[in-house]
Tab-separated table of C-alpha atoms in Angstrom:
chain	number	residue	atom	x	y	z
A	17	MET	CA	51.149	81.197	146.358
A	18	GLN	CA	48.855	83.240	144.264
A	19	ASN	CA	47.331	86.234	145.566
A	20	VAL	CA	43.487	85.096	145.565
A	21	GLN	CA	44.904	82.454	147.838
A	22	GLU	CA	47.103	84.997	150.100
A	23	THR	CA	43.958	86.940	150.362
A	24	ASN	CA	42.013	84.119	151.565
A	25	LEU	CA	44.930	83.180	153.993
A	26	ALA	CA	44.629	86.595	155.389
A	27	TRP	CA	41.025	86.695	156.052
A	28	ALA	CA	41.307	82.974	157.295
A	29	LEU	CA	43.728	84.333	159.813
A	30	ILE	CA	41.312	87.411	160.819
A	31	GLU	CA	38.395	85.206	161.563
A	32	VAL	CA	40.244	83.060	163.990
A	33	ALA	CA	42.120	86.265	165.688
A	34	LYS	CA	39.197	88.773	165.356
A	35	PRO	CA	37.880	87.390	168.923
A	36	HIS	CA	41.388	88.169	170.786
A	37	LEU	CA	42.361	91.387	168.890
A	38	ASN	CA	42.075	95.045	169.923
A	39	ARG	CA	39.987	97.449	167.543
A	40	LEU	CA	43.522	98.756	166.616
A	41	ASP	CA	45.045	95.915	165.570
A	42	ARG	CA	41.640	94.294	163.693
A	43	ASN	CA	41.277	97.946	161.964
A	44	TYR	CA	45.060	97.231	160.593
A	45	ALA	CA	44.114	93.851	159.631
A	46	PHE	CA	40.960	94.735	157.727
A	47	VAL	CA	42.500	97.705	156.558
A	48	THR	CA	45.778	95.924	154.930
A	49	THR	CA	44.178	92.998	154.074
A	50	GLY	CA	41.392	95.095	152.039
A	51	ALA	CA	43.811	97.553	150.614
A	52	GLY	CA	45.712	94.184	148.858
A	53	ASP	CA	49.037	94.289	151.162
A	54	THR	CA	48.395	90.710	152.473
A	55	PHE	CA	52.128	90.248	153.137
A	56	ALA	CA	51.764	93.382	155.828
A	57	ALA	CA	48.235	91.860	157.235
A	58	ILE	CA	49.776	88.324	157.525
A	59	HIS	CA	52.950	89.412	159.252
A	60	HIS	CA	50.962	91.195	161.763
A	61	LEU	CA	48.564	88.481	162.494
A	62	LEU	CA	51.116	85.660	162.632
A	63	LYS	CA	52.962	88.008	165.249
A	64	LEU	CA	49.511	88.721	167.075
A	65	ILE	CA	48.338	85.171	167.154
A	66	ALA	CA	51.932	84.390	168.517
A	67	VAL	CA	52.194	86.814	171.384
A	68	LYS	CA	48.846	85.773	171.996
A	69	GLY	CA	48.885	81.903	172.057
A	70	ILE	CA	46.142	81.903	169.795
A	71	PRO	CA	45.809	78.346	168.671
A	72	LEU	CA	45.628	77.763	164.562
A	73	ARG	CA	43.843	74.389	163.100
A	74	PRO	CA	47.211	72.290	161.681
A	75	ARG	CA	45.664	73.013	158.066
A	76	LEU	CA	46.318	76.579	158.482
A	77	VAL	CA	49.548	76.530	160.064
A	78	GLN	CA	50.437	74.301	156.822
A	79	LEU	CA	48.913	76.846	154.746
A	80	CYS	CA	51.311	79.269	156.601
A	81	VAL	CA	54.219	77.369	155.734
A	82	THR	CA	52.883	77.347	152.134
A	83	TRP	CA	52.577	81.071	151.829
A	84	LEU	CA	55.893	81.781	153.670
A	85	ASP	CA	57.696	79.180	151.147
A	86	SER	CA	56.924	81.921	148.347
A	87	TYR	CA	58.795	84.704	150.240
A	88	ALA	CA	61.828	82.465	150.232
A	89	CYS	CA	64.633	85.636	149.766
A	90	HIS	CA	62.367	88.140	151.803
A	91	GLU	CA	64.576	89.838	154.474
A	92	GLU	CA	61.459	88.732	156.933
A	93	GLU	CA	61.430	85.012	155.911
A	94	PRO	CA	63.548	83.751	158.146
A	95	TYR	CA	61.374	85.645	161.739
A	96	LEU	CA	58.272	84.277	160.374
A	97	ARG	CA	59.596	80.961	159.868
A	98	ARG	CA	60.864	80.702	163.577
A	99	LEU	CA	57.370	82.440	164.421
A	100	ILE	CA	55.251	79.613	162.563
A	101	GLU	CA	57.883	76.876	163.574
A	102	GLY	CA	58.259	78.041	166.847
A	103	PHE	CA	54.786	79.004	168.095
A	104	LEU	CA	52.080	77.842	165.603
A	105	LEU	CA	53.408	74.704	164.648
A	106	PRO	CA	53.493	72.736	168.452
A	107	ASP	CA	49.757	74.402	169.105
A	108	ALA	CA	48.927	72.443	166.117
A	109	ILE	CA	50.534	69.458	167.093
A	110	ARG	CA	48.768	69.597	170.515
A	111	ALA	CA	45.582	70.110	168.764
A	112	LEU	CA	45.960	66.610	167.131
A	113	SER	CA	47.081	64.949	169.859
A	114	ALA	CA	43.831	66.931	172.174
A	115	PRO	CA	41.084	64.246	172.985
A	116	ARG	CA	38.149	64.652	170.895
A	117	VAL	CA	34.527	64.365	172.631
A	118	ASN	CA	31.829	63.220	169.849
A	119	PRO	CA	28.543	64.542	171.793
A	120	LEU	CA	26.443	61.827	170.421
A	121	SER	CA	28.674	59.275	172.656
A	122	ALA	CA	28.680	58.229	175.992
A	123	ALA	CA	32.157	58.488	176.345
A	124	PRO	CA	35.125	60.487	175.080
A	125	LYS	CA	37.679	58.995	172.253
A	126	LEU	CA	40.917	60.075	172.529
A	127	LYS	CA	42.996	60.450	169.307
A	128	GLU	CA	46.430	58.961	169.112
A	129	LEU	CA	49.032	59.851	171.127
A	130	LEU	CA	52.330	61.266	169.859
A	131	TRP	CA	55.894	60.861	171.261
A	132	GLY	CA	58.565	63.395	169.930
A	133	ASN	CA	61.648	61.959	168.463
A	134	GLN	CA	64.204	63.817	169.975
A	135	GLN	CA	67.041	63.362	167.373
A	136	SER	CA	64.520	64.514	164.152
A	137	GLY	CA	62.074	66.297	166.023
A	138	ARG	CA	59.282	64.558	164.067
A	139	ALA	CA	56.178	63.181	165.734
A	140	VAL	CA	55.882	59.488	166.053
A	141	ALA	CA	52.401	57.563	166.756
A	142	CYS	CA	52.853	55.557	169.665
A	143	ALA	CA	52.276	52.248	167.842
A	144	GLU	CA	55.445	53.211	165.572
A	145	VAL	CA	57.562	53.577	169.071
A	146	GLU	CA	56.137	50.373	170.603
A	147	GLN	CA	57.095	48.224	167.708
A	148	ALA	CA	60.551	50.231	167.700
A	149	CYS	CA	60.589	48.952	171.407
A	150	HIS	CA	60.427	45.748	171.293
A	151	ALA	CA	62.692	45.227	167.782
A	152	PHE	CA	65.081	47.146	169.954
A	153	ASP	CA	64.082	46.125	173.422
A	154	LYS	CA	64.221	49.472	175.154
A	155	ILE	CA	62.035	52.283	175.933
A	156	PRO	CA	62.820	55.263	174.472
A	157	ARG	CA	62.919	58.827	176.574
A	158	ARG	CA	59.458	60.672	176.557
A	159	VAL	CA	60.306	64.278	174.905
A	160	PRO	CA	57.372	67.261	175.499
A	161	LEU	CA	56.269	68.131	172.099
A	162	LEU	CA	56.430	72.285	173.689
A	163	ARG	CA	59.258	74.094	172.845
């Protein structure tokens, strides 16, 4: 990931986390990002976001995964990957399956429901599961997407 993209990711994480941060954490994020130490800022923000349970949009989680791929040999990479995949990614999946309300319509519309595939850990659309069930004449075990 290029330095400009890394800086943009740091600022995007700051915007999401800012309302939930105390003065010291907020100052640390601003100063480290402004000084160009974006790795330290993103590392700090990801840890705080996971600990505080701050939800991230799926696109922002994907940017975090892409950013982390460029640090594959860094000593903190396994820890950060566990944070992203263990805490942030499940929140993003829940956000995708949460009901969405159109303020112009009378009734809320639900996003398509997802099932968790127990073997692969992959989220699968209910329509896919139904087709597979009819094909094999069995009902899959429902697995919560939370870890």
